[in-house]
Short mmCIF file of C-alpha atoms in Angstrom, two decimals:
data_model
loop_
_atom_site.label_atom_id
_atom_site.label_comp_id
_atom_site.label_asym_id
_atom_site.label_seq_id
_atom_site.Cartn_x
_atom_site.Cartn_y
_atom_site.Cartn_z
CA UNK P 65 0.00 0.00 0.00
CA UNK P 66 1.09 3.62 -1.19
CA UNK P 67 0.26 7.01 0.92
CA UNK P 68 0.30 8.00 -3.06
CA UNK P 69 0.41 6.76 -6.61
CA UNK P 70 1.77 9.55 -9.17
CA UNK P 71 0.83 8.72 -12.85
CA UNK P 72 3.66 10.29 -15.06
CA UNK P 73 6.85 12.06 -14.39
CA UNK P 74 6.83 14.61 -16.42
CA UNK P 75 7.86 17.81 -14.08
CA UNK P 76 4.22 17.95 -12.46
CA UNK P 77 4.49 14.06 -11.73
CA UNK P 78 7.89 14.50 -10.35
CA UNK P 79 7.52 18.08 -8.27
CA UNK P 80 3.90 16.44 -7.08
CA UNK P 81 6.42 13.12 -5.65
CA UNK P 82 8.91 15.67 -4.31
CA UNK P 83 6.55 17.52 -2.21
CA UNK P 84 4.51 14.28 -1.20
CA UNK P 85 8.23 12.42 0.03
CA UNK P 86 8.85 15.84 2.16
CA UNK P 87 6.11 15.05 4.28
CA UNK P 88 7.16 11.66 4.37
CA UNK P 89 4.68 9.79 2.56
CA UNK P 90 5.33 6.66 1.01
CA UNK P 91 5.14 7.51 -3.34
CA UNK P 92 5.07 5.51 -6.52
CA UNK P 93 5.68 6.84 -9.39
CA UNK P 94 4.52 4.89 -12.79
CA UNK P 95 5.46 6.44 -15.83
CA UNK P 96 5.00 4.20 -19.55
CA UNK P 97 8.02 5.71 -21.32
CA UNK P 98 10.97 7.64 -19.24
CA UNK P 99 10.73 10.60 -17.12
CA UNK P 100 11.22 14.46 -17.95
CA UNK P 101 7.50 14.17 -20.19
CA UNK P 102 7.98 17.10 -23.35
CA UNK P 103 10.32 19.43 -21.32
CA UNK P 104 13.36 16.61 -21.59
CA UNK P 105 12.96 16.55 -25.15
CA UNK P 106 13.31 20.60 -25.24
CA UNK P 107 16.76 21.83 -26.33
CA UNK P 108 16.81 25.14 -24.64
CA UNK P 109 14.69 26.50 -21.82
CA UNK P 110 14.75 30.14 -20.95
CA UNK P 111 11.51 30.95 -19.24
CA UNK P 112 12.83 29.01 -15.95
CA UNK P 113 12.86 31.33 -12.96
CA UNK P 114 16.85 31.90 -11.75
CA UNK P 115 18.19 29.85 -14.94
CA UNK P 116 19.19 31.76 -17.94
CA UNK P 117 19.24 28.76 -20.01
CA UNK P 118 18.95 25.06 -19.64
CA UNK P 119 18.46 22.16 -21.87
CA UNK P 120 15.20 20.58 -20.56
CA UNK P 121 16.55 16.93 -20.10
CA UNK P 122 19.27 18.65 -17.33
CA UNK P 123 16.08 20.15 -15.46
CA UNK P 124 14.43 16.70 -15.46
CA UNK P 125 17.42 14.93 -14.49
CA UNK P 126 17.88 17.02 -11.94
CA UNK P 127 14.30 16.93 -10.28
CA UNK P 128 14.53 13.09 -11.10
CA UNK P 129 18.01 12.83 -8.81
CA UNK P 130 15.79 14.80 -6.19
CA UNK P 131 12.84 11.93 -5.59
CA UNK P 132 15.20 9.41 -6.04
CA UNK P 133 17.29 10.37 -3.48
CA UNK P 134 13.87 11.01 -1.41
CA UNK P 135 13.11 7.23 -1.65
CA UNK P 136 11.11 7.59 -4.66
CA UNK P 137 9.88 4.09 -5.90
CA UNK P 138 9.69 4.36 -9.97
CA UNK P 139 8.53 1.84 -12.30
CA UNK P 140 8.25 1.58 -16.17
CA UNK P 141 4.73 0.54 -15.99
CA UNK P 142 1.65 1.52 -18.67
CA UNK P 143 -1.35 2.59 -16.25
CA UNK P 144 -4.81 1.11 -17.54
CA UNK P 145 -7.18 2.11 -15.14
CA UNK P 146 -8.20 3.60 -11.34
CA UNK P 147 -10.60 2.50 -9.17
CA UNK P 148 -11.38 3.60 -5.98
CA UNK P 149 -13.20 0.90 -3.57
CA UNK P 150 -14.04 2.54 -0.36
CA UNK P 151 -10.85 4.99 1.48
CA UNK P 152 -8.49 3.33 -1.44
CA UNK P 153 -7.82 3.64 -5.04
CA UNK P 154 -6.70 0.17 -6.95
CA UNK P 155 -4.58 1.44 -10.09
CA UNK P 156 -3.78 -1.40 -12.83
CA UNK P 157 -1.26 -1.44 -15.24
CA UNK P 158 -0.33 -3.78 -18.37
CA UNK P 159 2.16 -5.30 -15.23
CA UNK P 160 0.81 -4.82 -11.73
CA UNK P 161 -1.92 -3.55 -9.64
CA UNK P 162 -1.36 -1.62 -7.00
CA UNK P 163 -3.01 0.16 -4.17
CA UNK P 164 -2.81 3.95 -2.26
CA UNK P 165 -4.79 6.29 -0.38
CA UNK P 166 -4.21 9.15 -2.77
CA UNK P 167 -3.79 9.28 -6.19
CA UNK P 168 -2.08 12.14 -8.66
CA UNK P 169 -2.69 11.98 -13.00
CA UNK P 170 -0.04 13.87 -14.32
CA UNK P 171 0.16 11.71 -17.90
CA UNK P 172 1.07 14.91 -19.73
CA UNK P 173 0.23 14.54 -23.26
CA UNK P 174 1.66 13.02 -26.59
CA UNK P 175 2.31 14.92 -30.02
CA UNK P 176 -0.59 15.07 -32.48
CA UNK P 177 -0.81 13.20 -35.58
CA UNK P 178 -1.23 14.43 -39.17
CA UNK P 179 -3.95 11.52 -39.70
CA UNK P 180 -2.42 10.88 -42.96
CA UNK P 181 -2.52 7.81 -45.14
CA UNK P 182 1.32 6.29 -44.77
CA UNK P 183 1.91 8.02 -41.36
CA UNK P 184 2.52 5.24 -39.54
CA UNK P 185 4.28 3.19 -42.48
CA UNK P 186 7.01 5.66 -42.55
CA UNK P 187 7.51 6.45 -38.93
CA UNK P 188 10.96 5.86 -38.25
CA UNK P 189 11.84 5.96 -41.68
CA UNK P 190 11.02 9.49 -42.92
CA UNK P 191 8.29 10.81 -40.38
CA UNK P 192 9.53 11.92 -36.71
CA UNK P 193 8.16 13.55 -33.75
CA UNK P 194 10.93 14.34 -31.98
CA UNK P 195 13.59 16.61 -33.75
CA UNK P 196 15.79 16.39 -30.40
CA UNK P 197 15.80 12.73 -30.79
CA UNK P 198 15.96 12.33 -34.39
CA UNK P 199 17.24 15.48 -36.13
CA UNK P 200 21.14 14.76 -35.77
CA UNK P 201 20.42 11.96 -38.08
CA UNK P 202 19.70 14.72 -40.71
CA UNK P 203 23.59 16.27 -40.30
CA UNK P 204 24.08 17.98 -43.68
CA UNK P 205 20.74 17.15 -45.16
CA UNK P 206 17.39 18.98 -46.78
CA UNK P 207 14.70 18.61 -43.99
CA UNK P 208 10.88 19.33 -43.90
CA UNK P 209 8.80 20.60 -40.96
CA UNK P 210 5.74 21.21 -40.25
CA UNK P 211 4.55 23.56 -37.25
CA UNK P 212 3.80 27.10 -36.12
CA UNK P 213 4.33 26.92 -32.25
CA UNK P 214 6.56 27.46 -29.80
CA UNK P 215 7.99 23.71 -29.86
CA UNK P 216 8.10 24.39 -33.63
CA UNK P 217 10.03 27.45 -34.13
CA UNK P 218 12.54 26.02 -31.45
CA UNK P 219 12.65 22.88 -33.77
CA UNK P 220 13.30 24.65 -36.76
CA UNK P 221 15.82 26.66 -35.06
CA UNK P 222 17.58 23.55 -34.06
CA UNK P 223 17.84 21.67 -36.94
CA UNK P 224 18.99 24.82 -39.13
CA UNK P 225 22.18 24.64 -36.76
CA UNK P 226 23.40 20.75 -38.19
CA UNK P 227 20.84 20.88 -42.02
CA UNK P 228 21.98 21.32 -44.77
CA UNK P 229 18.36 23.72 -45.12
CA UNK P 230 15.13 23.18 -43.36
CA UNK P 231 12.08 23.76 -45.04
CA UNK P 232 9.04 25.17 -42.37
CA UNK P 233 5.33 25.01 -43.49
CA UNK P 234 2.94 26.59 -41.26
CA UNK P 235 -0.83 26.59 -41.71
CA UNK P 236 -1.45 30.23 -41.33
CA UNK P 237 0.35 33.08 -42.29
CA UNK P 238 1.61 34.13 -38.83
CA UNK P 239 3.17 31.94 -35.34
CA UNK P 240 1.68 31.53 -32.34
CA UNK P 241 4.71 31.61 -29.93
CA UNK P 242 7.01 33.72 -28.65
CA UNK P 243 8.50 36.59 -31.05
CA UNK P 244 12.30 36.52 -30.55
CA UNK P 245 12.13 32.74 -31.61
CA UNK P 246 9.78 34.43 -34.76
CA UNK P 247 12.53 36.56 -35.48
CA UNK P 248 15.54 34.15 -35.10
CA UNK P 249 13.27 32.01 -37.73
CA UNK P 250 12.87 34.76 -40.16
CA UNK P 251 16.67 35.76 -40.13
CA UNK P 252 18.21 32.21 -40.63
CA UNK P 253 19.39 31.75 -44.03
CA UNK P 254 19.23 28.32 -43.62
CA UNK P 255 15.11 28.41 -42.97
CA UNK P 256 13.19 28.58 -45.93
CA UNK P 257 9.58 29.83 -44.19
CA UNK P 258 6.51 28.36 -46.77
CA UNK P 259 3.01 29.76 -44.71
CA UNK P 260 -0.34 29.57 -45.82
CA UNK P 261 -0.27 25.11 -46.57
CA UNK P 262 -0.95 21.70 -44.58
CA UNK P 263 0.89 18.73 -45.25
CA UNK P 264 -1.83 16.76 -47.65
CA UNK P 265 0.12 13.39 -48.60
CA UNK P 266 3.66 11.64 -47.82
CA UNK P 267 5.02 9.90 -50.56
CA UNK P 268 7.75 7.37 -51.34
CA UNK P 269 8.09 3.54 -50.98
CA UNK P 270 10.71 1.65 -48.11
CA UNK P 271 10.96 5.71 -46.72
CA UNK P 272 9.81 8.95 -47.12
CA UNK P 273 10.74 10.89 -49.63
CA UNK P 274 8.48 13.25 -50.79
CA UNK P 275 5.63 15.76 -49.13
CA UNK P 276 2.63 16.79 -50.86
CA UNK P 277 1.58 20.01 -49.44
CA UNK P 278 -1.91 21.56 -50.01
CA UNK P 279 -2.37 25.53 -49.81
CA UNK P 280 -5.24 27.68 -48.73
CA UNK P 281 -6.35 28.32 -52.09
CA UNK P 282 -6.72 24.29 -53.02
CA UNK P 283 -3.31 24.79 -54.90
CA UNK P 284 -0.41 21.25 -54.73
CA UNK P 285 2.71 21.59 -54.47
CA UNK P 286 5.57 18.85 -53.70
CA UNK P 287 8.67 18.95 -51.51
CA UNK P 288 11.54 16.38 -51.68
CA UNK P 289 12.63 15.44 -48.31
CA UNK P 290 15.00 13.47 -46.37
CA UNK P 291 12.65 13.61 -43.32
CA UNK P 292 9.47 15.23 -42.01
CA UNK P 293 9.21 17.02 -38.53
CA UNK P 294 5.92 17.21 -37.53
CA UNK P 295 5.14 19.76 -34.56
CA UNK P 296 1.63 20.51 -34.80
CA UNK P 297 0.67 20.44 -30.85
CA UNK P 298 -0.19 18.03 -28.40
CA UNK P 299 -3.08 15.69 -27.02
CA UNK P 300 -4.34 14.27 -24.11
CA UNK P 301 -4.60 10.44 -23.20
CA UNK P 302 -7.35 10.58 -20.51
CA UNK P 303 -10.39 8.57 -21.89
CA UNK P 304 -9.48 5.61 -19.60
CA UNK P 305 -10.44 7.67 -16.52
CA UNK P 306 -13.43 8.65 -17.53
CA UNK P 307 -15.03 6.90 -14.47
CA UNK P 308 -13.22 9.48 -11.82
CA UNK P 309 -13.00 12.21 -13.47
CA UNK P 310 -14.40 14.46 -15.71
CA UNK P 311 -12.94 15.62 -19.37
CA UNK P 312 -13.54 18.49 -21.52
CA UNK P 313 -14.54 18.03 -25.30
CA UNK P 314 -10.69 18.20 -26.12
CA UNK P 315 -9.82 15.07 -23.80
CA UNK P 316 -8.48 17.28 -20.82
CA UNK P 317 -9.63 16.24 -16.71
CA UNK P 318 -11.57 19.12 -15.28
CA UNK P 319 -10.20 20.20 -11.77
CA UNK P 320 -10.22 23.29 -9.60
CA UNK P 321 -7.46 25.28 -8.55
CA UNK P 322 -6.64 23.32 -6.13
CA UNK P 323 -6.31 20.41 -8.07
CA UNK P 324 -8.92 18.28 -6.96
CA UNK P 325 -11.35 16.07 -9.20
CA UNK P 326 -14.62 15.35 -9.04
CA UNK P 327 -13.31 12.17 -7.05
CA UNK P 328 -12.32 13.16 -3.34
CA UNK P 329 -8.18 11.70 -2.85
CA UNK P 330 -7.97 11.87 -6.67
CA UNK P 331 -5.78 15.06 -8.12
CA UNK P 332 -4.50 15.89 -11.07
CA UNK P 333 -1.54 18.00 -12.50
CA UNK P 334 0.18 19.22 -15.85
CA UNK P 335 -1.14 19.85 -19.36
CA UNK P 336 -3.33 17.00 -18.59
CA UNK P 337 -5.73 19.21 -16.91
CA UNK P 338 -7.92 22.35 -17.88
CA UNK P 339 -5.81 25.16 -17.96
CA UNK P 340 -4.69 28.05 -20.40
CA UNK P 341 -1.05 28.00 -19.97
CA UNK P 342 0.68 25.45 -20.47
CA UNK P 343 4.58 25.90 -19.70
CA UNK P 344 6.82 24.33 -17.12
CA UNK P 345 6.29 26.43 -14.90
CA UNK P 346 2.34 26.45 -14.74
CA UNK P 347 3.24 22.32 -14.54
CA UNK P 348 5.64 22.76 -11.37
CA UNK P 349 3.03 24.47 -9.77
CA UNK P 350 0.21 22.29 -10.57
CA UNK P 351 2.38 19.43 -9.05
CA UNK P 352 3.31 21.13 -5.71
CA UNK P 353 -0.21 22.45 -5.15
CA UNK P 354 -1.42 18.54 -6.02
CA UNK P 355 1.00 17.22 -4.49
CA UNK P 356 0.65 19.54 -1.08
CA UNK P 357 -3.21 18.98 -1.68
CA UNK P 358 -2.83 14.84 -1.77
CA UNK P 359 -0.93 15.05 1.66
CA UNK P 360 -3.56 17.15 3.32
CA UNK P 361 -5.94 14.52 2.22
CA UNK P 362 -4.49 11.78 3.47
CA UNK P 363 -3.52 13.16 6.91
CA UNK P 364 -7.83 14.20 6.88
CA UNK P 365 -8.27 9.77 6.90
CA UNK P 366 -8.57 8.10 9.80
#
């Protein structure tokens, strides 16, 4: 038995199991991929308070160390469901089931599909989510991406420092992010900026290797491509707790400020929830107020 069960470790997962282990409760943490959620996989952060600049896999690792050295159980686990029978939740995973007093969703979300035909053929071999992961592949090469975000622009930015040329298409004629990444975009040489198109068809036979491209006015066009970055924004994964919570039309758990769900012990944290910023910081705080929140709950029992 767990004083609480934290689903994901993202940075609201993790600061939620930092502030739980300082009051001494006993924490698991279950997370279905590795820990750090979409900050590790950011090159560059500058919008953390005291830190000019850090790469956002050094943050995680570094709130990771933290709950470890807390006493922190972690497991690699894919959570299926939550239940809560009486004082208790029972969560299940594809490996274990296990039980706690209080529980905290912080699942984060995963990238959004272009729901093309092929998209899943040529993942791995021409299509990539992750430009931090797969981009140095690309050393010296013509690359496409697709985006108009913050995650996007910082993308683009990246893979113009080791491409040959990168090739952005965004949907609309302007970004929605912050403008000194805007500007760095517009003044790379290397950054060929194509607005005004979606990506319509990918195209090529083992691999990618070509992009059809669809503009506003119904007009094709074709780009040859070594690989496809797709950054088009995020979604949630929170259908399967439909039966403690409640979600939004867009997939997202509806909670107060305080973090509580409808279901009393059961909390949730991140960009999972209902929220209008969604940064790292916004996340920390979710997961010490959940966190904080969970503790108070438990110590409420008797």
């Amino acid at each position: 038995m767990y004083d609480v069960i934290i689903i994901g470790s993202g940075v609201a997962g993790m600061t939620a199991a930092l502030y739980a282990l300082r009051s001494n409760k006993k924490v698991l943490v279950l997370e279905r991929e590795n820990y750090g959620g979409q900050i590790a996989k950011s090159p560059k952060v500058e919008n953390y308070p005291t830190l000019k600049t850090v790469s956002g896999a050094e943050l995680s690792d570094k709130i990771f160390d933290q709950i470890i050295d807390l006493g922190v159980t972690f497991e690699l686990e894919d959570v299926e469901s939550i239940v809560k029978n009486g004082k208790t939740f029972e969560v299940k995973t594809n490996y274990n089931t296990y039980e706690a007093l209080s529980v905290v969703i912080a699942n984060g979300v995963t990238a959004r599909k272009l729901k093309l035909e092929n998209e899943e053929k040529f993942l791995g071999n021409g299509v990539y989510y992750c430009a931090i992961c797969d981009g140095p592949f690309f050393a010296g090469k013509d690359v496409t991406l697709v985006g108009d975000g913050n995650s996007a622009m910082q993308y683009a930015l990246m893979l113009a420092g080791y491409c040959s040329k990168v090739t952005m298409v965004t949907m609309f004629d302007r970004f929605f992010g912050e403008k000194a990444l805007e500007d760095a975009i517009r003044d790379n040489s290397k950054i060929e900026l194509i607005q005004n198109a979606v990506a319509s068809g990918l195209i090529g036979d083992e691999k990618l290797e070509k992009v059809e491209f669809t503009t506003n006015e119904g007009n094709k066009f074709v780009i040859n491509t070594n690989a496809l970055f797709v950054a088009i924004g995020q979604v949630p994964d929170n259908a399967k707790f439909a039966n403690v919570v409640d979600i939004d039309k867009a997939g997202y758990i509806v909670a107060n400020e305080t973090c509580h769900t409808k279901t009393d012990g059961l909390f949730v944290a991140g960009d999972c929830r209902v929220k209008s910023v969604r940064q790292v910081a916004t996340a920390i705080g979710d997961g010490a107020v959940a966190g904080t929140e969970a503790v108070n709950y438990i110590n409420t029992l008797k």
